[in-house]
CSV table of C-alpha atoms in Angstrom, one decimal:
chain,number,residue,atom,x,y,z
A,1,UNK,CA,0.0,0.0,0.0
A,2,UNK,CA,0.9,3.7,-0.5
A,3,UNK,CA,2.1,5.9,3.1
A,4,UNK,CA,-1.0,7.8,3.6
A,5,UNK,CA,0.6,11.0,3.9
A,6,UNK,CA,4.0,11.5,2.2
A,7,UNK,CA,6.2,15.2,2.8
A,8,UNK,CA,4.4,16.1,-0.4
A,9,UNK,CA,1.1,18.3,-1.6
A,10,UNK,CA,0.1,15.3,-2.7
A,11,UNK,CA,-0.7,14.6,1.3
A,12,UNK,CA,-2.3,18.1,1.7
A,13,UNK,CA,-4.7,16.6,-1.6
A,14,UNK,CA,-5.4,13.9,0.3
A,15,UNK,CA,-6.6,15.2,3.5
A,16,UNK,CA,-8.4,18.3,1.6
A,17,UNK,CA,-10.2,15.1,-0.1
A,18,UNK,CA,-10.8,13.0,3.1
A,19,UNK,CA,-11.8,16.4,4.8
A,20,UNK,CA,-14.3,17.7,1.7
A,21,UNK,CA,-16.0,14.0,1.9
A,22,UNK,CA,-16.0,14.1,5.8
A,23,UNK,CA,-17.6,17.6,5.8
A,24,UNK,CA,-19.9,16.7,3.2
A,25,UNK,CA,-21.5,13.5,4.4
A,26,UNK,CA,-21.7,14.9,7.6
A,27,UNK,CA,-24.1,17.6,6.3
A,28,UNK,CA,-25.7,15.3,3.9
A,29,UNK,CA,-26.6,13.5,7.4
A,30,UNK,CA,-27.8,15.8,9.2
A,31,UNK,CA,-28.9,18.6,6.8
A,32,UNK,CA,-31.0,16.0,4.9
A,33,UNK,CA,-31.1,12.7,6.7
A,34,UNK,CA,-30.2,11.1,3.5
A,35,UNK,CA,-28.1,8.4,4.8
A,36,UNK,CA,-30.4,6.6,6.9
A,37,UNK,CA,-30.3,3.4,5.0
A,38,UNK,CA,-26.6,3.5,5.2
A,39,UNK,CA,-27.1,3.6,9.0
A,40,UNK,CA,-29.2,1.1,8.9
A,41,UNK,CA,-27.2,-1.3,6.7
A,42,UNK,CA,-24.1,-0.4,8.9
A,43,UNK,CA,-26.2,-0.7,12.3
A,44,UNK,CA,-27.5,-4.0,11.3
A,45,UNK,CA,-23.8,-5.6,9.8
A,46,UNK,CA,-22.5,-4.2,13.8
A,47,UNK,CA,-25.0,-6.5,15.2
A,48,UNK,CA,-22.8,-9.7,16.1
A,49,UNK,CA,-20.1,-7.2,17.3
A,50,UNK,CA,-22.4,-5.7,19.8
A,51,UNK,CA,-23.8,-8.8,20.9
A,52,UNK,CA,-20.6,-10.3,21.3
A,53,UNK,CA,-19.1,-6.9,23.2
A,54,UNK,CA,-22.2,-7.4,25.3
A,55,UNK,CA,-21.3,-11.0,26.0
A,56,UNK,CA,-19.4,-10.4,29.4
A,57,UNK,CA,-22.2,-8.4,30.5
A,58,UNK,CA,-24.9,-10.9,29.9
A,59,UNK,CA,-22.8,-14.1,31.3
A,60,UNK,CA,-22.3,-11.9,34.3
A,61,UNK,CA,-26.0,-11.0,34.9
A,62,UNK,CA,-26.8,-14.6,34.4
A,63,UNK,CA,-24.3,-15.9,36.7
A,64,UNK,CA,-25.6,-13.3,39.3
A,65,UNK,CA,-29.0,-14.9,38.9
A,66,UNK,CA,-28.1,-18.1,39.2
A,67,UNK,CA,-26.2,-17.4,41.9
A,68,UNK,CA,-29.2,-16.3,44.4
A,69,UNK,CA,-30.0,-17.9,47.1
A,70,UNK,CA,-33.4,-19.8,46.9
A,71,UNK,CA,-34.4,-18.2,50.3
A,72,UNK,CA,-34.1,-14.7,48.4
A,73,UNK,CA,-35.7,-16.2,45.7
A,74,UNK,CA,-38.9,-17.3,47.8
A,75,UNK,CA,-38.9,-14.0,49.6
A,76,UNK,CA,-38.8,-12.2,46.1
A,77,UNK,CA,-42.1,-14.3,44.6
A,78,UNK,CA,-43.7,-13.6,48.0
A,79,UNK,CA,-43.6,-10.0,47.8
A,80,UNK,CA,-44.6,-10.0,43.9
A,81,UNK,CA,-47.6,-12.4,44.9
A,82,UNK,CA,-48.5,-9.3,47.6
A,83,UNK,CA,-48.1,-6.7,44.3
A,84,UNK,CA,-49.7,-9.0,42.0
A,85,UNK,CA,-52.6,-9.4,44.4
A,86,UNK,CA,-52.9,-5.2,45.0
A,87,UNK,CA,-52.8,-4.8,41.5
A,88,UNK,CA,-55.4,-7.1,40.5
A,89,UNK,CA,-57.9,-5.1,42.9
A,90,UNK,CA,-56.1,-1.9,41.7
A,91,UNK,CA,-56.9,-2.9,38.4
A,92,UNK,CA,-60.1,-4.0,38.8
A,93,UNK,CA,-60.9,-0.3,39.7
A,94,UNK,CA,-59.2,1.3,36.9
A,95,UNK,CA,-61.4,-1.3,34.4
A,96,UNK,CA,-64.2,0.7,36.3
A,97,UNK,CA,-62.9,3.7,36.1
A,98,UNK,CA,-61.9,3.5,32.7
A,99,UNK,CA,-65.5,2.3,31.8
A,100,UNK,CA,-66.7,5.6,33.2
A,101,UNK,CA,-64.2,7.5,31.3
A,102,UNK,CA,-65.4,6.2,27.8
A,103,UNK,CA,-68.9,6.6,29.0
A,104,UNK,CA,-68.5,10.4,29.8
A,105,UNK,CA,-66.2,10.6,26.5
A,106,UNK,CA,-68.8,9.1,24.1
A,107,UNK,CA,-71.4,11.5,25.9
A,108,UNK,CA,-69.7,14.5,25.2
A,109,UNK,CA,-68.4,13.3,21.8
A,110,UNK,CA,-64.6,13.3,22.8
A,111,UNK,CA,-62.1,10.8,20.8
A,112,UNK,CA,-61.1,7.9,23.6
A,113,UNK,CA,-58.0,9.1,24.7
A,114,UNK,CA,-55.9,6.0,26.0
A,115,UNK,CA,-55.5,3.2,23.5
A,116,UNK,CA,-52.1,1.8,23.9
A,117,UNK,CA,-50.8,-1.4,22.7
A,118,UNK,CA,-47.4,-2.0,24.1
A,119,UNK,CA,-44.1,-3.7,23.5
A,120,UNK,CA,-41.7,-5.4,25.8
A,121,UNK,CA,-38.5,-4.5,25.0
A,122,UNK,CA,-35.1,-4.9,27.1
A,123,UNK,CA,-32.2,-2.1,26.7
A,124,UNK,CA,-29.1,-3.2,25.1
A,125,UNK,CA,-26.6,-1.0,25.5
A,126,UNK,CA,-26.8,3.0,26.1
A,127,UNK,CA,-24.4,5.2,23.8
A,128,UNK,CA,-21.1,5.2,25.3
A,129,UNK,CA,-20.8,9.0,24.3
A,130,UNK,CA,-21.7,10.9,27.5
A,131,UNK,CA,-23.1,14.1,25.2
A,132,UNK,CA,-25.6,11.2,23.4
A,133,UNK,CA,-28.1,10.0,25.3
A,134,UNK,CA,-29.5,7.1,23.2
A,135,UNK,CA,-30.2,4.1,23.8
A,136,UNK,CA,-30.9,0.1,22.3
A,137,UNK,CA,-33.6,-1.8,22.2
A,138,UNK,CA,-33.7,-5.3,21.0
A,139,UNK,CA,-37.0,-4.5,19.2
A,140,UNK,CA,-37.0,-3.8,15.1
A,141,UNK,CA,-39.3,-2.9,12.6
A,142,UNK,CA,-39.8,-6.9,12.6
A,143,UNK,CA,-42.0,-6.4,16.3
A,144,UNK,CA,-43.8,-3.3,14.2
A,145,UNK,CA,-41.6,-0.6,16.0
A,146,UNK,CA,-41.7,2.6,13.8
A,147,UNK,CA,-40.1,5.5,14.0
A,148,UNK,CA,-42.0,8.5,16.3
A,149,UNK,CA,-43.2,5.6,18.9
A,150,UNK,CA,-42.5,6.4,22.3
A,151,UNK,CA,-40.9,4.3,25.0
A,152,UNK,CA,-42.0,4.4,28.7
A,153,UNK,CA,-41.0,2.7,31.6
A,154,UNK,CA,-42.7,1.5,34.7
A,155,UNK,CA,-42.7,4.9,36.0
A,156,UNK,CA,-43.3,7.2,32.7
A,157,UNK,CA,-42.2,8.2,29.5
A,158,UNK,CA,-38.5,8.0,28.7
A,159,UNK,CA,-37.9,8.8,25.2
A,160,UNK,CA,-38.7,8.2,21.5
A,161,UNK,CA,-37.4,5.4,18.7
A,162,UNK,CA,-35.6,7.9,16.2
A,163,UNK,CA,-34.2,4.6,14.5
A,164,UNK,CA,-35.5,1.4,13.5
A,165,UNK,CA,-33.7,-1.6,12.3
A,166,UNK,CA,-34.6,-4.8,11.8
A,167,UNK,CA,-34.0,-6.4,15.0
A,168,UNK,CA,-33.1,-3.6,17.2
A,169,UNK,CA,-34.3,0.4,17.7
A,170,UNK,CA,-32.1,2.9,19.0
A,171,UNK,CA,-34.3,5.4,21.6
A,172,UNK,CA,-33.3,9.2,22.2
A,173,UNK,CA,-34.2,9.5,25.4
A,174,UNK,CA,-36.3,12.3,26.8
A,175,UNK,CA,-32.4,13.9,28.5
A,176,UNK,CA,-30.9,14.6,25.1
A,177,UNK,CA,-29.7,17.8,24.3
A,178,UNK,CA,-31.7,17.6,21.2
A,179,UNK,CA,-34.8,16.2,22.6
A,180,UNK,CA,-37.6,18.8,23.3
A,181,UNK,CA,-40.9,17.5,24.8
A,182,UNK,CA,-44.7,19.5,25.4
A,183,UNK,CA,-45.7,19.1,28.9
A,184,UNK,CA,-48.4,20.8,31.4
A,185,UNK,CA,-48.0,20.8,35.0
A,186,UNK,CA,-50.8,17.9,36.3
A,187,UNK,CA,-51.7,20.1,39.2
A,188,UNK,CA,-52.5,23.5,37.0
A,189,UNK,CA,-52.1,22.6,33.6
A,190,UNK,CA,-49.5,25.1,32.7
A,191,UNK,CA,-48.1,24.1,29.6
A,192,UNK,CA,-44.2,24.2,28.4
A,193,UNK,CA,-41.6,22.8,26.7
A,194,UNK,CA,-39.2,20.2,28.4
A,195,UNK,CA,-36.0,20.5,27.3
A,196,UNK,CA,-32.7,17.9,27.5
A,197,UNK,CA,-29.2,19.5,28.8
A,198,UNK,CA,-27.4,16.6,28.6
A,199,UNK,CA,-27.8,15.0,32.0
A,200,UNK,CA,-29.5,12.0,32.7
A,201,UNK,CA,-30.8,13.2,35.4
A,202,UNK,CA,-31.8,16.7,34.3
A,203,UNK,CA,-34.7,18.5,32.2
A,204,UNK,CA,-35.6,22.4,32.3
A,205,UNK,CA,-37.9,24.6,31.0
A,206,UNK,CA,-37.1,27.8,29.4
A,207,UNK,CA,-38.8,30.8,29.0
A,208,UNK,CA,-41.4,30.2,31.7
A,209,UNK,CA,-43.1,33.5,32.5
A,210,UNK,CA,-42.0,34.9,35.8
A,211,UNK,CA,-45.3,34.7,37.2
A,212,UNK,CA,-45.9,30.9,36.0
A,213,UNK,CA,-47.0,28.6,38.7
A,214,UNK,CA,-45.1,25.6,39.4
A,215,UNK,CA,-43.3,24.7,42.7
A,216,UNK,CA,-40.7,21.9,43.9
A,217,UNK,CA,-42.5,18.6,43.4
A,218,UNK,CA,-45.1,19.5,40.9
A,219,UNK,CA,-45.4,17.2,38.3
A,220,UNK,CA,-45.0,17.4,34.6
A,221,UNK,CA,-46.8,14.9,32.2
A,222,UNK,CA,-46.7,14.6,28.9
A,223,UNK,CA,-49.5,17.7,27.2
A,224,UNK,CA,-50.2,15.8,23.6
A,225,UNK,CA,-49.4,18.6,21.6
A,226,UNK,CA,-47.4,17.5,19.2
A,227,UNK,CA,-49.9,14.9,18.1
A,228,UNK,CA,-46.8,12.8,19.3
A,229,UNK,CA,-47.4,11.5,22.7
A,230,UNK,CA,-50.5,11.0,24.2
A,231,UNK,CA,-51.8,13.3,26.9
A,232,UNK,CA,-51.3,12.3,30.4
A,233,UNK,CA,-47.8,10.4,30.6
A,234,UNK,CA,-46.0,11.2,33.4
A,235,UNK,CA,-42.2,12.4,32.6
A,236,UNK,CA,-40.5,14.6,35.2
A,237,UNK,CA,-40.7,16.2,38.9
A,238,UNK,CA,-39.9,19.7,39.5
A,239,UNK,CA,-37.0,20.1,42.2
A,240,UNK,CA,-36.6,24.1,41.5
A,241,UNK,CA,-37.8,27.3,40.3
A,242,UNK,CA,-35.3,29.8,39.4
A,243,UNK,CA,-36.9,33.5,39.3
A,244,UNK,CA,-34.1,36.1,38.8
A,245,UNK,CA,-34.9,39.8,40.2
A,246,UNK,CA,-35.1,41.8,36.8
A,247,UNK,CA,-35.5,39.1,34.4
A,248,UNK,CA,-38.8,38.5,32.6
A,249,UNK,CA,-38.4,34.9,32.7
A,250,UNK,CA,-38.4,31.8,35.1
A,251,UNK,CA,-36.1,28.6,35.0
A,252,UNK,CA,-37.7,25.4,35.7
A,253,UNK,CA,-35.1,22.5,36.9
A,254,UNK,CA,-37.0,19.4,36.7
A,255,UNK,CA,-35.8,15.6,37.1
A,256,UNK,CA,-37.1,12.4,35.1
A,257,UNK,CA,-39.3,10.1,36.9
A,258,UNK,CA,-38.2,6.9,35.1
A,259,UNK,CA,-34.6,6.0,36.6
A,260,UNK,CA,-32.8,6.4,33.2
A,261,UNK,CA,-29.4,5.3,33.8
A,262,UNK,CA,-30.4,2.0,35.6
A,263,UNK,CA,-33.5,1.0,32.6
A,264,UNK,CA,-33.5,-2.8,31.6
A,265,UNK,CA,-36.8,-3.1,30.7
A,266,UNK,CA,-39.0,-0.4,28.6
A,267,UNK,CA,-42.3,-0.6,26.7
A,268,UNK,CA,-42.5,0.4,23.6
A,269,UNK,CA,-46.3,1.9,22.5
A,270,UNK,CA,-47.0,0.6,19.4
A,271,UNK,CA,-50.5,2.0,18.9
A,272,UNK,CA,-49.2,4.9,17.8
A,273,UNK,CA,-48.4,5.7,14.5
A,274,UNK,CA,-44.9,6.9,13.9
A,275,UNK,CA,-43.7,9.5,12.0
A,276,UNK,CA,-43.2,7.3,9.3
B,1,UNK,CA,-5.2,-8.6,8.5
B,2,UNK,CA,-4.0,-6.0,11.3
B,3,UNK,CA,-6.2,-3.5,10.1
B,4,UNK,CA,-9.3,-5.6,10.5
B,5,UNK,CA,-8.5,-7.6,13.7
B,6,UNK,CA,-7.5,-4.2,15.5
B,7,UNK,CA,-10.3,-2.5,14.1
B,8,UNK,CA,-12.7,-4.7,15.2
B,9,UNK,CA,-10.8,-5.1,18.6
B,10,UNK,CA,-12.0,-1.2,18.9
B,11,UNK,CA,-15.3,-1.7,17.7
B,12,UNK,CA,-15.5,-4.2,20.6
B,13,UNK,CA,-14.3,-1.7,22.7
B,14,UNK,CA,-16.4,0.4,21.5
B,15,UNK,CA,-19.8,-1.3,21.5
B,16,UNK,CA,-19.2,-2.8,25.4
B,17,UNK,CA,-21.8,-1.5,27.9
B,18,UNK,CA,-20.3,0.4,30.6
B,19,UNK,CA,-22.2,2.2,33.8
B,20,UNK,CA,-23.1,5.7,32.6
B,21,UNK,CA,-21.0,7.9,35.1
B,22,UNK,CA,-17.8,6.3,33.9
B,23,UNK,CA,-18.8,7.5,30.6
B,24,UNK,CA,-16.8,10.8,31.3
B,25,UNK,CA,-13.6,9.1,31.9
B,26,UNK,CA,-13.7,6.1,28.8
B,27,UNK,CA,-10.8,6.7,26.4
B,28,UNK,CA,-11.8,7.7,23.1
B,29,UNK,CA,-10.6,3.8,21.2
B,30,UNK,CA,-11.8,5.2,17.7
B,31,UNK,CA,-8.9,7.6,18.0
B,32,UNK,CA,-6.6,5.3,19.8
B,33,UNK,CA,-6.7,2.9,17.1
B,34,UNK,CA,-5.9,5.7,14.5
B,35,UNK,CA,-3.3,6.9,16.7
B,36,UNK,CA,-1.8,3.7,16.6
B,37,UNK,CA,-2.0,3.4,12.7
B,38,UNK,CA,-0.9,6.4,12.4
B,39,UNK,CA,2.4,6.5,14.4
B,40,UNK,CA,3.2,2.8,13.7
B,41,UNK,CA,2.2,1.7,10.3
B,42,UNK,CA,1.5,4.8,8.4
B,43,UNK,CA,3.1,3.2,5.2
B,44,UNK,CA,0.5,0.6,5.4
B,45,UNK,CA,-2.7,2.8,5.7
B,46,UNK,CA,-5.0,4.2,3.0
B,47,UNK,CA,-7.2,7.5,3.7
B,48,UNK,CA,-10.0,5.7,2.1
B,49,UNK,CA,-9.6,2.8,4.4
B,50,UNK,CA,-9.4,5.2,6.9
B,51,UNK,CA,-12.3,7.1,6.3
B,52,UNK,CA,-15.0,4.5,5.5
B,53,UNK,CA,-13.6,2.4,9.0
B,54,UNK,CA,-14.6,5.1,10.2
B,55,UNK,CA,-18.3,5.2,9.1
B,56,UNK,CA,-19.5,2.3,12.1
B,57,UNK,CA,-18.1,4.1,14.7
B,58,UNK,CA,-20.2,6.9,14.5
B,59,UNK,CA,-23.4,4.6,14.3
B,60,UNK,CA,-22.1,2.8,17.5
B,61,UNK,CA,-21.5,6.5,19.1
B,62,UNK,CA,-25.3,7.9,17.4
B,63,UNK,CA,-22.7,10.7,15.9
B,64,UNK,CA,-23.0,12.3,12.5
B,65,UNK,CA,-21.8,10.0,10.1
B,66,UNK,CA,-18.7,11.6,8.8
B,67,UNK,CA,-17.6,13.4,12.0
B,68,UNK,CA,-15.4,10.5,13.0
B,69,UNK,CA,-14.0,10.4,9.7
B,70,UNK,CA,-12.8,14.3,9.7
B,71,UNK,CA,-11.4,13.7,12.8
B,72,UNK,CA,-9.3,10.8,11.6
B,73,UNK,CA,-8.4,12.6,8.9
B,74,UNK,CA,-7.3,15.1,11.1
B,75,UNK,CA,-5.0,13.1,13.6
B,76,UNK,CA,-3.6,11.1,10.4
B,77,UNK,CA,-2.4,14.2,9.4
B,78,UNK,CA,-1.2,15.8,11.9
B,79,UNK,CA,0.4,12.5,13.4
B,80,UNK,CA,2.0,11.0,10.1
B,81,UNK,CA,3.8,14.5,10.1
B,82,UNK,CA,5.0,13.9,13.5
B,83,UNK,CA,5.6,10.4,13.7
B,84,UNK,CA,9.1,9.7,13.0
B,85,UNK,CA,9.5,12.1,15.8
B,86,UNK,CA,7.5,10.3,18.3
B,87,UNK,CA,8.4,7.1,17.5
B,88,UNK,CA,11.9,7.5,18.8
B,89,UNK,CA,11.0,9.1,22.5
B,90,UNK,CA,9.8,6.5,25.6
B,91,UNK,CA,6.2,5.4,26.0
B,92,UNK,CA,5.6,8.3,28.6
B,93,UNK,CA,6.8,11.0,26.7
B,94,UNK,CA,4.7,9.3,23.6
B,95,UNK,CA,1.5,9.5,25.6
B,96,UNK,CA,2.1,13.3,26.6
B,97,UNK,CA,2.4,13.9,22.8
B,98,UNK,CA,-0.6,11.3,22.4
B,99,UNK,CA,-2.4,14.2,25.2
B,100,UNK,CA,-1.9,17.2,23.1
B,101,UNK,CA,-2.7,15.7,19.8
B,102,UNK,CA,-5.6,13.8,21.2
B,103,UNK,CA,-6.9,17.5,22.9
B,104,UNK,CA,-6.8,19.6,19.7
B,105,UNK,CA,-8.7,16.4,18.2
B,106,UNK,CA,-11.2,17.1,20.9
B,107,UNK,CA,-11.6,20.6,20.2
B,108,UNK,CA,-12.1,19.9,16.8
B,109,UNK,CA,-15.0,17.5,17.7
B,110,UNK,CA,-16.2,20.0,20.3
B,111,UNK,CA,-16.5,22.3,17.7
B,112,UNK,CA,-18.1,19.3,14.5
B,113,UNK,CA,-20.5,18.4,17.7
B,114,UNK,CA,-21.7,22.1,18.4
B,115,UNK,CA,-22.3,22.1,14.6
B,116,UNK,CA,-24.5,19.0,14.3
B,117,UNK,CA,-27.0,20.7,16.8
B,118,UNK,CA,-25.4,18.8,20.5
B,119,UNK,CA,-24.8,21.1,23.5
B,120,UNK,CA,-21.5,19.6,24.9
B,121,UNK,CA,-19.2,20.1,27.6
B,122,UNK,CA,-15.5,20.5,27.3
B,123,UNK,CA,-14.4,19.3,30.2
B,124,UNK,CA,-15.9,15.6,29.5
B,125,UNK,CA,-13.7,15.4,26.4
B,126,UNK,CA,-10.9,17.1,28.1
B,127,UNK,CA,-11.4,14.1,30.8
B,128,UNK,CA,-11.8,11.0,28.4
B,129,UNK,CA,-8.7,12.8,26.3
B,130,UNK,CA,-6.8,12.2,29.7
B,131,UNK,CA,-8.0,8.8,29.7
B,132,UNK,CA,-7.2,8.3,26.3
B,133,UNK,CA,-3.4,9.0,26.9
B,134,UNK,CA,-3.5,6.8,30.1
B,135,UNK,CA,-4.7,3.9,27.8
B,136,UNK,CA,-2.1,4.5,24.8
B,137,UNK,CA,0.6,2.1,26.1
B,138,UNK,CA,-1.9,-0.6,26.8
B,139,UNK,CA,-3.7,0.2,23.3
B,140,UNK,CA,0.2,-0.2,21.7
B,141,UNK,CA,1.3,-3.2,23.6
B,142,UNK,CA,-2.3,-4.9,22.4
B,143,UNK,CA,-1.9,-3.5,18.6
B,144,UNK,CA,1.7,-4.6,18.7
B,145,UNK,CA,0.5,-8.6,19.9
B,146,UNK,CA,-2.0,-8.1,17.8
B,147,UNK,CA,0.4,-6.9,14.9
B,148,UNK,CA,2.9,-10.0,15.9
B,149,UNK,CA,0.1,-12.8,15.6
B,150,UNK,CA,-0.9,-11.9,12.2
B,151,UNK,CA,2.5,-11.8,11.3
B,152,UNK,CA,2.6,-8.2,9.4
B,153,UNK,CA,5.0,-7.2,12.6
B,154,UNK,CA,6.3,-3.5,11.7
B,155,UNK,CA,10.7,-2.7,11.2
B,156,UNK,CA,9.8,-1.0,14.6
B,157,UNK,CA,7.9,-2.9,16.6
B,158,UNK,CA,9.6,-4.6,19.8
């Protein structure tokens, strides 16, 4: 093979080239989104290396499992049978509840609101780039994921598929510095617009007039606007309100609800349509 | 045969889950490996090779595609240039240079990041440069084993 750069301009040519084509596919990309199929086709060929750099990761959380002790074991299905069991009753009310709900809805001629079909799906791996906060999920377009679906946990909404391949999704989750989300306040309805800074443990909202009512502990759920997410999903807690003296408008620090760096297991909601 | 087996030995890296608050402190691999190329075997590299290796790495980060390849590009440059230099000094000294030329790499991907619409923060990359250089004699002593078993050992390595 030839040196890649020789004491020549023949090696300032070739890194004007390898520039030009960086500079350009890099726009092309995110300009355009016209490389998604290569993403795919590259995403999907780095499937056996992920698997396999997850390996040590999996062996260890089976070893772990098979390692407990039956005694924890038993304690463990005892305490789920005592969930199960307050469920089931808890559930039984919400059937009720629910029932009501359509009743009222068909009365005053309002769409039914919640009609969500969702999708197991266990977290693969989160980007190891600490300004990305993406994550994925070992469900494709082969389980029907589509782009635009959003993913919740077992405490609320924790981001959106941006990515589908065939056997695996990749998720930006609601922290991203790219991700901005409508919310209302559940106790006043206030609406605004969540934005990611980057920490997984962080949202704010901007440009909040002064006046705006929220407090530490009020909680923010998902507004539908959008046409996006459903109304109603529960996403973040407030911990402060910043008001600075002379300044027209209020900071809102707010922090997820769903434990985001410790997910395993998320549900996809694939009732909704997807973007595309 | 190097190129592929310590490629994909950094797409491993790459790729392997680790806990998300030592995700400030992870060496950057990508640039490790092209540090390595770079210094070591330039006269066995391609930029086209270069560049399109560099292609999966930004769909294992969720980057850009192409920003991994300009910073390549970048550090290939700048380090063939040096090279002959560096490759004469100790391991420690080499991983100081490693340091600087892995920082202005950084601030050039600061700077490709701020452009692709992220909001990052310096001194993450500053720490995972710092890393990076930590890692280089561990990265060379792998490459170099790595180099040796396939038998396309360079006039240099030892």
């Amino acid at each position: 093979m030839r040196p890649l750069f020789s004491r020549t301009s023949v090696a300032i040519v070739r890194f004007v080239i390898a520039v030009t084509f960086s500079v350009a596919t890099m726009v092309v990309d995110v300009r355009f989104e016209a490389l998604s199929f290569v993403r795919q086709a590259l995403k999907t060929s780095l499937w056996p290396i992920e698997k396999l750099a997850s390996a040590p990761q999996e062996f260890s959380r089976s070893f772990a499992q098979w390692l407990s002790f039956r005694v924890s074991l038993v304690g463990r299905l005892e305490s789920l049978s005592l969930d199960n069991e307050r469920l089931k009753t808890e559930q039984l009310k919400l059937q009720t509840l629910r029932a009501e709900n359509a009743e009222l809805r068909r009365l005053l001629s309002v769409k039914e609101r919640f009609s969500e079909q969702l999708l197991q799906a266990e977290i693969n791996r989160l980007s190891n780039d600490p300004f990305i906060h993406r994550a994925t999920i070992n469900r494709g377009f082969l389980a029907s994921v589509k782009k635009g679906q959003p993913v919740l946990s077992a405490d609320g909404l924790i981001g959106q598929v941006v990515a589908v391949y065939p056997h695996a999704s990749e998720v930006l989750l609601v922290t991203d510095s790219t991700h901005q989300l409508p919310v209302q306040v559940t106790r006043t309805r206030d609406r605004a617009i969540a934005i990611g800074v980057g920490l997984l443990n962080r949202l704010e909202l901007r440009n909040l007039p002064d006046t705006v009512d929220m407090v530490s502990g009020d909680l923010l759920e998902t507004s539908g606007l959008g046409g996006r997410f459903q109304s109603g999903i529960p996403v973040a807690r407030v911990i402060d309100v910043i008001r600075s003296p002379g300044q027209p408008f209020a900071r809102v620090m707010a922090v997820p609800i769903a434990q985001l760096s410790r997910l395993s297991l998320v549900m996809v909601d694939v009732s909704t349509e997807g973007s595309r | 045969m190097t190129f592929l087996v310590t490629w994909v030995a950094s797409l491993l890296l790459i790729a392997a889950p680790f806990p998300a608050f030592m995700a400030i402190a992870l060496p950057q691999w990508g640039l490790l490996f092209v540090v390595w190329w770079s210094l070591m075997r330039n006269y066995q590299l391609s930029i086209t090779l270069l560049t399109f290796s560099s292609l999966p790495i930004d769909v294992l980060y969720g980057t850009a595609l192409g920003m991994h390849a300009f910073i390549f590009a970048l550090l290939a440059y700048v380090l063939t240039l040096l090279g002959p230099r560096v490759r004469q000094v100790n391991l420690v000294m080499q991983s100081v240079v490693v340091f600087f030329v892995l920082l202005v790499a950084s601030a050039v991907s600061y700077w490709a990041r701020t452009l692709t619409g992220l909001d990052p923060e310096f001194y993450i990359l500053f720490t995972q440069t710092l890393a990076s250089a930590i890692f280089w004699a561990p990265m060379r002593y792998l490459f170099e084993r790595i180099s040796n078993f396939t038998g396309e050992a360079g006039a240099d390595s030892s």
